[in-house]
mmCIF file of C-alpha atoms in Angstrom:
data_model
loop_
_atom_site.group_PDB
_atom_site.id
_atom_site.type_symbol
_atom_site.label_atom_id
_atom_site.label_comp_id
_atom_site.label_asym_id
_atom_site.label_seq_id
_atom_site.Cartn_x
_atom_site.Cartn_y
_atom_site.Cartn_z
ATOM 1 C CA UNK A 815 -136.133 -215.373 58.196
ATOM 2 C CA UNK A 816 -134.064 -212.520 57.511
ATOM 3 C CA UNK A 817 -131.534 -212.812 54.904
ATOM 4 C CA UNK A 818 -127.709 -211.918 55.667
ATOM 5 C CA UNK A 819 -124.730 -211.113 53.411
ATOM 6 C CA UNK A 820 -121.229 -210.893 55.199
ATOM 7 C CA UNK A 821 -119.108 -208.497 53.231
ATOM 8 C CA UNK A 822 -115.270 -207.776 53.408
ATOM 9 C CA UNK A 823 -112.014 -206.613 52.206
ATOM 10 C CA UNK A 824 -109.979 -210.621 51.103
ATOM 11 C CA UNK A 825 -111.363 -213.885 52.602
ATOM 12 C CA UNK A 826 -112.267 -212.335 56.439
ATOM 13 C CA UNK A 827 -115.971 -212.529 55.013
ATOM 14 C CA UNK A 828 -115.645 -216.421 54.395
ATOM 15 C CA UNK A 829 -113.655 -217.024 57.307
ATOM 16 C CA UNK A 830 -116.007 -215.385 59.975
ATOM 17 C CA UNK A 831 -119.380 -217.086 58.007
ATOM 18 C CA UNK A 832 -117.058 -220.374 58.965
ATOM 19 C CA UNK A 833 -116.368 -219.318 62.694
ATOM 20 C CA UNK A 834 -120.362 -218.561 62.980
ATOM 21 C CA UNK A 835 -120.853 -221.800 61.957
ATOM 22 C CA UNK A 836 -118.459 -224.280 64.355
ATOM 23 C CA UNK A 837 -120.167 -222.305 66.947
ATOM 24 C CA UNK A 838 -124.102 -222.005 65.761
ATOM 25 C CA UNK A 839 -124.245 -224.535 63.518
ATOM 26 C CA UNK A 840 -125.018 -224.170 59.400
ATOM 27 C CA UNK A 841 -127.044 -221.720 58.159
ATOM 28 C CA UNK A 842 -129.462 -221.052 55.932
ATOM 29 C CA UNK A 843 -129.472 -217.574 53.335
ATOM 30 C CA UNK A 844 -126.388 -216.433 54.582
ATOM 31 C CA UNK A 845 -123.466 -215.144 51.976
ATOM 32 C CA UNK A 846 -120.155 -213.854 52.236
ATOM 33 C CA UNK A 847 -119.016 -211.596 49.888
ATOM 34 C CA UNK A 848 -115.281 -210.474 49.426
ATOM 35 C CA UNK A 849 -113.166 -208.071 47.601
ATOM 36 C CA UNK A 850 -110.072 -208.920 46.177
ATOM 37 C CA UNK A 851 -107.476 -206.925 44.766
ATOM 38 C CA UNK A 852 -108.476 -207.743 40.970
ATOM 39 C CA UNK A 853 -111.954 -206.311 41.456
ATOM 40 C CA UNK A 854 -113.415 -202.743 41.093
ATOM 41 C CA UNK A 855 -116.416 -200.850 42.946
ATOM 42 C CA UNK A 856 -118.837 -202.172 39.824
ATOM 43 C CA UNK A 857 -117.318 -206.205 40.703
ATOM 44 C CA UNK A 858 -117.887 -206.295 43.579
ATOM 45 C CA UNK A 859 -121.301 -204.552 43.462
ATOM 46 C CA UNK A 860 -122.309 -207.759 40.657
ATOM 47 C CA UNK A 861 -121.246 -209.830 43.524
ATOM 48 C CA UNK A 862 -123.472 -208.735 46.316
ATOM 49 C CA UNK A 863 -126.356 -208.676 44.048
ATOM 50 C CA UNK A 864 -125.850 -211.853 42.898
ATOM 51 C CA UNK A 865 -125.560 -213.604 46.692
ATOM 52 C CA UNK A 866 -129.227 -211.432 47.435
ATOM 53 C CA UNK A 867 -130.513 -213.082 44.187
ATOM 54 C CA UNK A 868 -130.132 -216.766 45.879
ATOM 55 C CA UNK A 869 -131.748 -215.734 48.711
ATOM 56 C CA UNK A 870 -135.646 -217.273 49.845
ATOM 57 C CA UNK A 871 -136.172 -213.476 51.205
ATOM 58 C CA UNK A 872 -134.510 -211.029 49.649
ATOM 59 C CA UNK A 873 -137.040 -208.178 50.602
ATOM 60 C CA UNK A 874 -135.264 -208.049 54.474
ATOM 61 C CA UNK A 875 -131.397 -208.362 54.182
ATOM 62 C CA UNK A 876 -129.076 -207.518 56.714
ATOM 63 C CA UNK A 877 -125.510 -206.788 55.679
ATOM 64 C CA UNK A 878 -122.754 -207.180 58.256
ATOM 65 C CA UNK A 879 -119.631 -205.048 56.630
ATOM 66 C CA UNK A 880 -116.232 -205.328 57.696
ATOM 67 C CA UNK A 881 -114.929 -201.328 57.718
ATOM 68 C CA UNK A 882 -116.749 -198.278 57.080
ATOM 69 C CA UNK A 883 -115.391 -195.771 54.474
ATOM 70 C CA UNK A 884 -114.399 -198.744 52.552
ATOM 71 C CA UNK A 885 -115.267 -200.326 49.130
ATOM 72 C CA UNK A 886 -117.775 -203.157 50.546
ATOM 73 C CA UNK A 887 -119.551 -200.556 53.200
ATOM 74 C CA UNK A 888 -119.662 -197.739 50.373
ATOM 75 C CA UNK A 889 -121.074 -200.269 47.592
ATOM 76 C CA UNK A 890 -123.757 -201.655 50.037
ATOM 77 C CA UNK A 891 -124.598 -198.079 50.999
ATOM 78 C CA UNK A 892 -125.482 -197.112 47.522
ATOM 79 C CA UNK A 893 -127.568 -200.289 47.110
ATOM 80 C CA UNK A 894 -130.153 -199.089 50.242
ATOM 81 C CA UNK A 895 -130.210 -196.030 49.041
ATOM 82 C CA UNK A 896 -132.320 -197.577 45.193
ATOM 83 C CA UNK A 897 -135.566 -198.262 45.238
ATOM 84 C CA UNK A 898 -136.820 -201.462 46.620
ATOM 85 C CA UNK A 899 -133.981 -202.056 48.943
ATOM 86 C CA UNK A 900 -136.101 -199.819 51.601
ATOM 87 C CA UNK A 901 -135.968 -203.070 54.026
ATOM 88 C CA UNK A 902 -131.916 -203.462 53.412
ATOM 89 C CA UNK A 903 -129.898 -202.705 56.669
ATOM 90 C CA UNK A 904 -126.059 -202.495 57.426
ATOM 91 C CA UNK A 905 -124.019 -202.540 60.294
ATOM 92 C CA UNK A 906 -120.128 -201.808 60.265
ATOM 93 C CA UNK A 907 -117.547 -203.472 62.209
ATOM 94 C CA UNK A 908 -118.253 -207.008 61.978
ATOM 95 C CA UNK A 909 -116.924 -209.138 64.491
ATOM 96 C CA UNK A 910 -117.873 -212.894 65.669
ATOM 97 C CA UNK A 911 -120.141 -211.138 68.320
ATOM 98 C CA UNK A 912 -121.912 -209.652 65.858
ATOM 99 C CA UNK A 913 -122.472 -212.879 63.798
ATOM 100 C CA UNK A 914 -123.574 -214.706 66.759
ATOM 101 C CA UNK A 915 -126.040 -212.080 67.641
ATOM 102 C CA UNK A 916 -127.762 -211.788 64.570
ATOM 103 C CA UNK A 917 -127.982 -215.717 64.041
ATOM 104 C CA UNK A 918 -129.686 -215.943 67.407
ATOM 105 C CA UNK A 919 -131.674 -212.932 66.974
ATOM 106 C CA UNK A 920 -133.453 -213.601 63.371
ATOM 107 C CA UNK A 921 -134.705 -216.580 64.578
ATOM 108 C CA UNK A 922 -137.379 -214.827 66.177
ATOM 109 C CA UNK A 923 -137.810 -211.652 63.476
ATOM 110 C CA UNK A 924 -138.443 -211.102 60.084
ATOM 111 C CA UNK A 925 -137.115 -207.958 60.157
ATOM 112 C CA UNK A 926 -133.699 -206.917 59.043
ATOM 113 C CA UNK A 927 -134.089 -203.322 61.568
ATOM 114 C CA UNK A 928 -134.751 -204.864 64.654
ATOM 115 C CA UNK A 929 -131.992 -207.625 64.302
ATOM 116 C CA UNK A 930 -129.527 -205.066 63.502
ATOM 117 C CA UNK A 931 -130.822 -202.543 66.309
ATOM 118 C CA UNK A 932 -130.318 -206.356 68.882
ATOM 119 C CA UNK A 933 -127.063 -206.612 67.431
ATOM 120 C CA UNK A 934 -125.206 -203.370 67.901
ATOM 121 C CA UNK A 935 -125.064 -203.061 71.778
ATOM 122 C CA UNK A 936 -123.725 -207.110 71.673
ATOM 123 C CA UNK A 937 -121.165 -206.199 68.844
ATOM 124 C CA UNK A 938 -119.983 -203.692 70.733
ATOM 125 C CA UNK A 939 -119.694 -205.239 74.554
ATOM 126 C CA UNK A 940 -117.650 -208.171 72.534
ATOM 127 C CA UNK A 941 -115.086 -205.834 72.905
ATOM 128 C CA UNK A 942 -112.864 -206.285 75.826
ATOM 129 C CA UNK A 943 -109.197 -205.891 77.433
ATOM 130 C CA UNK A 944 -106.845 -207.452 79.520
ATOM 131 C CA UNK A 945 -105.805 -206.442 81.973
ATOM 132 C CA UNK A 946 -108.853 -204.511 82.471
ATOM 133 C CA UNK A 947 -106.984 -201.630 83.935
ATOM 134 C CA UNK A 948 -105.872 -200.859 80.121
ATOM 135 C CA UNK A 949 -109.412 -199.704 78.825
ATOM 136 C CA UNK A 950 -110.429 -196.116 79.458
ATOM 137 C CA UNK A 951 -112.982 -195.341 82.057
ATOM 138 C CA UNK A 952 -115.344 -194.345 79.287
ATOM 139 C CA UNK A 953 -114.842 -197.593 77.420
ATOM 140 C CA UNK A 954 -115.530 -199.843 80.486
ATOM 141 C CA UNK A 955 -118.209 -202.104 79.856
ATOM 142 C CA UNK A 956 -121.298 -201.631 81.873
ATOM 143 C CA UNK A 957 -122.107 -203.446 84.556
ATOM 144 C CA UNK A 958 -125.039 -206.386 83.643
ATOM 145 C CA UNK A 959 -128.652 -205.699 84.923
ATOM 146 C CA UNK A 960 -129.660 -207.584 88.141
ATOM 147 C CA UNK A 961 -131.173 -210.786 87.367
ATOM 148 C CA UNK A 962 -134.869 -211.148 88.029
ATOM 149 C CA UNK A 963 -135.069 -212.669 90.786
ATOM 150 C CA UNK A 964 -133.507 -211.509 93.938
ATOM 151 C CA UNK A 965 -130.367 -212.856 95.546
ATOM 152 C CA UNK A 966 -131.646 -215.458 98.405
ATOM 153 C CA UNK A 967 -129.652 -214.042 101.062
ATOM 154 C CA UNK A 968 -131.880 -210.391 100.857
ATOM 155 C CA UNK A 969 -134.949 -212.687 100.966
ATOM 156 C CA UNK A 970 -136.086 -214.328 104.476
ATOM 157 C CA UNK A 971 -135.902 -218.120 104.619
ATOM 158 C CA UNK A 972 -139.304 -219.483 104.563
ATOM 159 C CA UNK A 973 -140.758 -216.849 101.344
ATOM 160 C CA UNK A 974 -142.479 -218.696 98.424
ATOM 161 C CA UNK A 975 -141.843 -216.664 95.395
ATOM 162 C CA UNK A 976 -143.887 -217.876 91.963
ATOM 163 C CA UNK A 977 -145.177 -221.322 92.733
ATOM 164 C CA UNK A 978 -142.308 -222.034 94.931
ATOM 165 C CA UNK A 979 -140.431 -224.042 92.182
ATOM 166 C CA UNK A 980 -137.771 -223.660 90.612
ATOM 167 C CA UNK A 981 -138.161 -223.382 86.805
ATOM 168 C CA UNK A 982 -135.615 -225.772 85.281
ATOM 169 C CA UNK A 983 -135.586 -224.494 81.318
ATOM 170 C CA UNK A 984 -133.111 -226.444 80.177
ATOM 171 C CA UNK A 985 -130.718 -229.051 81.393
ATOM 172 C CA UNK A 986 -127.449 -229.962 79.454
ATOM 173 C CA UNK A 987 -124.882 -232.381 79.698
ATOM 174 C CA UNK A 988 -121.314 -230.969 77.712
ATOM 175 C CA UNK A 989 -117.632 -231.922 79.265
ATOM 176 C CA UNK A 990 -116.499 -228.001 78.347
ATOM 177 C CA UNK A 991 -119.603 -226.758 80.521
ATOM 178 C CA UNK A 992 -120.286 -223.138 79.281
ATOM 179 C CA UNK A 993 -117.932 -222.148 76.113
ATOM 180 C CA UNK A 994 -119.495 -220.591 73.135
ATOM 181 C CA UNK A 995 -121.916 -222.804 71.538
ATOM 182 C CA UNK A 996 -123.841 -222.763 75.017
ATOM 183 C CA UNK A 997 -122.993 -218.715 75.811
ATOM 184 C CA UNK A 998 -124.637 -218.192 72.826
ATOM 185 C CA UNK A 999 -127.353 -220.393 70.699
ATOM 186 C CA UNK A 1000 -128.569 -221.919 73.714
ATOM 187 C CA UNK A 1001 -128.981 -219.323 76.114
ATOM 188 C CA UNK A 1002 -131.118 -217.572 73.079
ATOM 189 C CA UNK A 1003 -133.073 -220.558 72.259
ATOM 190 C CA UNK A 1004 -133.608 -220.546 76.382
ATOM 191 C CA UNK A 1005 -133.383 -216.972 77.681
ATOM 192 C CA UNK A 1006 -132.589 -218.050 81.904
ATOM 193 C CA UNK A 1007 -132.004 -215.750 84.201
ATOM 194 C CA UNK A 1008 -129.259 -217.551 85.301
ATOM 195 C CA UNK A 1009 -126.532 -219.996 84.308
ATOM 196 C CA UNK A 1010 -126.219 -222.604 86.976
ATOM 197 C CA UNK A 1011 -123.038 -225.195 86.443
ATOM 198 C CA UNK A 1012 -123.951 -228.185 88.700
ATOM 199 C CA UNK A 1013 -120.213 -229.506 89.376
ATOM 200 C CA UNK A 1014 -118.676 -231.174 92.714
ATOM 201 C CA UNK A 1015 -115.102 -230.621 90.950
ATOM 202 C CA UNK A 1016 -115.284 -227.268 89.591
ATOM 203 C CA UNK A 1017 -116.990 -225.456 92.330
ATOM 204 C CA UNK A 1018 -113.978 -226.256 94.352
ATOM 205 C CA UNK A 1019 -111.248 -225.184 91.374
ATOM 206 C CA UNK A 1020 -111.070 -221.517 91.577
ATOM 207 C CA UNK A 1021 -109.772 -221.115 88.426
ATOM 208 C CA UNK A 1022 -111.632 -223.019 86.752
ATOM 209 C CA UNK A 1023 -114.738 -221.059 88.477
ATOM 210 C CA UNK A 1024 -113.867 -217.983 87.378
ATOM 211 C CA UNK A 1025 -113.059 -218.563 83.906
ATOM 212 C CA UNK A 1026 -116.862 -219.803 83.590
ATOM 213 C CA UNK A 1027 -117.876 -217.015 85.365
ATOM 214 C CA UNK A 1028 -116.391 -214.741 82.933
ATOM 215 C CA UNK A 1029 -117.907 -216.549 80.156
ATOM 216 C CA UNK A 1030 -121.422 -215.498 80.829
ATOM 217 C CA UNK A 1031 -123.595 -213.888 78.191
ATOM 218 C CA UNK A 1032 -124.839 -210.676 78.385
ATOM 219 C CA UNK A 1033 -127.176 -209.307 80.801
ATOM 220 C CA UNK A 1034 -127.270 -213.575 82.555
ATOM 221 C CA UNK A 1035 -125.723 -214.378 86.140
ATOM 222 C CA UNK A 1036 -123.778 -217.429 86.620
ATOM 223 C CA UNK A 1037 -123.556 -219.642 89.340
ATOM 224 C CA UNK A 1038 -121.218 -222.419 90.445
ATOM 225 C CA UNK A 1039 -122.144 -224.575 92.651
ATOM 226 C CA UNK A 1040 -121.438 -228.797 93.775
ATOM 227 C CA UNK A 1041 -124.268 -230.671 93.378
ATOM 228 C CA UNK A 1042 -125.405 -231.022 97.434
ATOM 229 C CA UNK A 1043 -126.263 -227.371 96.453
ATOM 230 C CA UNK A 1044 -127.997 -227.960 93.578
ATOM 231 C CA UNK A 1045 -130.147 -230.346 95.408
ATOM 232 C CA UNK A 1046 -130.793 -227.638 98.463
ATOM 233 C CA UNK A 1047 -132.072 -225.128 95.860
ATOM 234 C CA UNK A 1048 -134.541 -227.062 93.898
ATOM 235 C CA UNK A 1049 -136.376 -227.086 96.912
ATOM 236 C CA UNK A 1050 -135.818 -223.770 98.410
ATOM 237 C CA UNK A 1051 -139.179 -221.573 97.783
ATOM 238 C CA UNK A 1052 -137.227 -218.211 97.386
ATOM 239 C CA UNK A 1053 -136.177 -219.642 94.010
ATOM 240 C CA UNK A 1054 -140.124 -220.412 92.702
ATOM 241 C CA UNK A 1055 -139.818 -217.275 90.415
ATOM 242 C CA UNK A 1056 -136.228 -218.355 88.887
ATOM 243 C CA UNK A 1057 -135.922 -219.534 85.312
ATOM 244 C CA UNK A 1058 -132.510 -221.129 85.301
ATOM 245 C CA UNK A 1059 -130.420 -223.389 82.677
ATOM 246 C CA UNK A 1060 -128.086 -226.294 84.342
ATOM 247 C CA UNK A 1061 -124.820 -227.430 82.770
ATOM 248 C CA UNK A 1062 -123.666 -230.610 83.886
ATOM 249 C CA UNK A 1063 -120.088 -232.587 82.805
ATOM 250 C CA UNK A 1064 -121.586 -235.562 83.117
ATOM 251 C CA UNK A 1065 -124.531 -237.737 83.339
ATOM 252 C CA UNK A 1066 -123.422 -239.010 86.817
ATOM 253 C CA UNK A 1067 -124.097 -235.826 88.168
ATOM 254 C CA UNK A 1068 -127.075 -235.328 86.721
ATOM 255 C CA UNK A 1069 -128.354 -238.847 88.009
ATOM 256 C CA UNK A 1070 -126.688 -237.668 91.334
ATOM 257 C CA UNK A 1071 -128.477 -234.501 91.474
ATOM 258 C CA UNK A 1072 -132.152 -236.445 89.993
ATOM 259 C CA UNK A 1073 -132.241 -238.770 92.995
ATOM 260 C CA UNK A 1074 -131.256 -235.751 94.961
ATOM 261 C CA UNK A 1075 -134.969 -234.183 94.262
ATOM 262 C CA UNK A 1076 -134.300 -231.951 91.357
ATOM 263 C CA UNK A 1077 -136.682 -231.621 88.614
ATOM 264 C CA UNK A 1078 -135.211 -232.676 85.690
ATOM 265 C CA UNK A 1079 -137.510 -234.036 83.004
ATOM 266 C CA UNK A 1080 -135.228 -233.651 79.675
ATOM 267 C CA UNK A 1081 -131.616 -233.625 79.081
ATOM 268 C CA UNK A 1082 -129.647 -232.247 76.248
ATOM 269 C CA UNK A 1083 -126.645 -234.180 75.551
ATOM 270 C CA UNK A 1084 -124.218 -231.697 74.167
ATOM 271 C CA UNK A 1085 -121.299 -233.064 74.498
ATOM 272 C CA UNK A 1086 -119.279 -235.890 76.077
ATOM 273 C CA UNK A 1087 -115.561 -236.013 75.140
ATOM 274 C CA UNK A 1088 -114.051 -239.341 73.887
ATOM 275 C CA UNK A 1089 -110.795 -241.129 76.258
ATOM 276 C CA UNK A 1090 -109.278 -243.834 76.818
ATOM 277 C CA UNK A 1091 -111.508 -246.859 77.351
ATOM 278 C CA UNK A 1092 -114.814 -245.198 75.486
ATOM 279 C CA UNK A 1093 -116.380 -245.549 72.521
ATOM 280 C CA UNK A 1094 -118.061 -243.020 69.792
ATOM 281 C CA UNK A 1095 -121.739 -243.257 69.729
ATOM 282 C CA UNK A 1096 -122.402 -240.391 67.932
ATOM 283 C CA UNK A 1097 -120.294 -237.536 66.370
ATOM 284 C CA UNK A 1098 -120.229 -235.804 69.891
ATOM 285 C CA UNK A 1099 -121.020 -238.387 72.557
ATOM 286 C CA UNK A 1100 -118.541 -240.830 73.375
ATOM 287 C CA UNK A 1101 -119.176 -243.176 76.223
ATOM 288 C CA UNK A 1102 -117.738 -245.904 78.539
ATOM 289 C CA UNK A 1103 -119.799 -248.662 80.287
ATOM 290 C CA UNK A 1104 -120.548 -246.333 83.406
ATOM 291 C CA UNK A 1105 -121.815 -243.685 81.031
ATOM 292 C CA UNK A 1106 -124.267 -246.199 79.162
ATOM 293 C CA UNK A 1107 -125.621 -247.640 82.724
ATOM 294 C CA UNK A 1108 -126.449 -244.150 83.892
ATOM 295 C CA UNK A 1109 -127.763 -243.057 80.767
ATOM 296 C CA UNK A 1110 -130.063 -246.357 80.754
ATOM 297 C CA UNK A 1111 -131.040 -245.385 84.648
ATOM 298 C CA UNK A 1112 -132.060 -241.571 83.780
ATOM 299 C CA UNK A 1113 -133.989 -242.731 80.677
ATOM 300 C CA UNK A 1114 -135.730 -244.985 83.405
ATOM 301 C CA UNK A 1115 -136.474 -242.434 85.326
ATOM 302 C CA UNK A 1116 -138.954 -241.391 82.186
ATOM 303 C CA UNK A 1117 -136.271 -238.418 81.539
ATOM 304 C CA UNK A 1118 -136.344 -237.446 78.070
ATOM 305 C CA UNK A 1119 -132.853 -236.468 75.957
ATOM 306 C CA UNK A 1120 -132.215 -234.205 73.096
ATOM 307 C CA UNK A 1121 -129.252 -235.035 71.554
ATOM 308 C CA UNK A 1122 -127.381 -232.282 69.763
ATOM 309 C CA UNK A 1123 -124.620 -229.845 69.768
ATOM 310 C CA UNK A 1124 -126.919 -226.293 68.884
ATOM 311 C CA UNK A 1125 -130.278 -226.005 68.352
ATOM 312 C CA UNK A 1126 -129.805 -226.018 64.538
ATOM 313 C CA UNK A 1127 -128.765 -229.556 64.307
ATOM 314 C CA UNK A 1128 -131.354 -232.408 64.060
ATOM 315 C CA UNK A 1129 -131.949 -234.306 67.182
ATOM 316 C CA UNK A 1130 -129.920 -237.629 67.229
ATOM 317 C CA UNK A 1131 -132.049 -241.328 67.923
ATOM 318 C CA UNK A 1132 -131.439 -241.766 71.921
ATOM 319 C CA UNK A 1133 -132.199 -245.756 71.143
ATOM 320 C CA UNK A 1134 -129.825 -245.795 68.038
ATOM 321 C CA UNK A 1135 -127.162 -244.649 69.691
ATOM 322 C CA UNK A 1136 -127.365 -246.338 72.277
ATOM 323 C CA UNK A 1137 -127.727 -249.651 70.949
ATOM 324 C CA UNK A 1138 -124.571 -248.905 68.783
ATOM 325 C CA UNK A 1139 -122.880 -248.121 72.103
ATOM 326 C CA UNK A 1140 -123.756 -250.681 73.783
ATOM 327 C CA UNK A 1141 -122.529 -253.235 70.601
ATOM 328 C CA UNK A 1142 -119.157 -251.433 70.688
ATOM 329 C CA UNK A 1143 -118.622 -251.728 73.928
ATOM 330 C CA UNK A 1144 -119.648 -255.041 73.854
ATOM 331 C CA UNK A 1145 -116.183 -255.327 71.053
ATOM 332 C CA UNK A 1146 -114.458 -253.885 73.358
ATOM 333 C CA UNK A 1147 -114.894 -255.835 76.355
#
């Protein structure tokens, strides 16, 4: 896995390596290197070499540097230009974009180039304005490419594309729907073509819609729709060559949209936010007594569930925490 040093003028560097982590979870030979005002060009230098020296790899390093033209960007330039360092990369202008990126990218390379060639066009459409009418014409952001499959209204009723089924890639249950964690780590780990957020409630709050809308990763389409539609898709043909990842706020409507007639085998429980009246079963999923009985009623179903926050963290015990739900609740009652 390629190695990455964060470098920057005061604490920045440790405070984006902590931002990248809330939203991708802890990682693994990755440094942050700062300059403070008591340290020269030679200091700081020490310091960089010494965060490559506890890397596993230190043969492909990618260094994210805050500003170019300054003392961390000019000392990490005159390190790739020695001998040795012919693998070392750097790319100026860090931002939490950027970060992101690169964590989701080097989990499938080993090489520091082609994160860092992934990474730029990302870095830079993490860029944005509002109102939208304030950014030059020139600095607009492109518009995303079409998904891969074709919009079902251009496509007769009746036309099987792929085998006909939709391809459900991953299923997730998280009360803040699509925010970061899922925009980014999972929709790397998963690569849809679309984003589909299965919600009676929020398909009628316009809002609400549009802020999730305008949440999307790069270069994915997302949909919003109540679960009656959800239902009506899974078994519309035109969708057979559609590879799509659906984001529930709640098990109910996933149990809704299951004995509806859609596919779902495994669930990732994300996230389910604690109230009044439920208990913590795990650091993440908190639960009442109608959460536990439709949990219990999926899992009977023979669905499957990967409990976690990002695809770094280990998988929590389904039975474990449910039997420590159940117990509390039990207290409770």
């Amino acid at each position: 896995m390629v190695s990455i040093v964060l470098a920057s003028h005061g604490s920045f560097a440790e405070g984006i390596k902590m931002s990248g982590q809330m939203i991708f979870g802890p990682q693994e030979n990755v440094a942050a290197v700062t300059l403070t005002p008591d340290m020269g060009p030679d200091d700081l230098r020490a310091k960089i070499l010494e965060a490559v020296s506890g890397f596993e790899d230190q043969d492909q390093v990618l260094f994210l540097v805050d500003l170019q033209g300054g003392t961390p960007w000019n000392q990490v330039s005159l390190l790739l230009g020695e001998e040795g360092h012919e693998n070392w990369v750097a790319v100026g202008g860090m931002n939490l974009p950027m970060l992101i990126s690169a964590y989701g990218e080097r989990m499938g390379s080993d090489s520091a180039a082609e994160v860092a060639k992934a990474i730029y066009p990302e870095a830079k459409a993490g860029v944005c304005i509002k109102p939208e009418e304030l950014a030059p014409a020139e600095a607009a952001p492109a518009a995303a490419p079409a998904p891969a499959a074709a919009p079902v209204g251009a496509i007769p009723p009746g036309t099987v594309l792929g085998d006909g089924h939709i391809k459900i890639a991953h299923c997730r249950v998280d009360t803040r729907l699509l925010h970061g964690q899922v925009a980014t780590t999972w929709t790397k780990q998963v690569n849809p073509d679309r984003i589909i957020v299965v919600s009676d409630g929020v398909s009628h709050d316009e809002l609400r819609k549009t802020m999730i809308v305008q949440a999307a990763p790069p270069g994915v389409k997302v949909h919003v729709v109540p679960i009656s539609k959800m239902i009506e898709v899974s078994k519309d043909p035109r969708f057979g060559a559609t590879k799509v990842m659906l984001l529930f706020e709640t098990p109910q409507d996933v149990l809704k949209a299951v004995e509806g007639g859609v596919d779902i085998k495994n669930i990732n429980l994300g996230s389910m936010a604690h109230s009044v009246g439920k208990v913590v079963a795990t650091q993440a999923i908190a639960m009442d007594q109608d959460d536990y009985d439709t949990l219990e009623k999926l899992a009977a179903k023979g669905i499957k569930f990967d409990i976690r926050k990002v695809p770094a963290d280990s998988p929590e015990n389904f039975e474990n925490m449910m039997s420590k739900a159940k117990a509390e609740l039990a207290a409770m009652a």
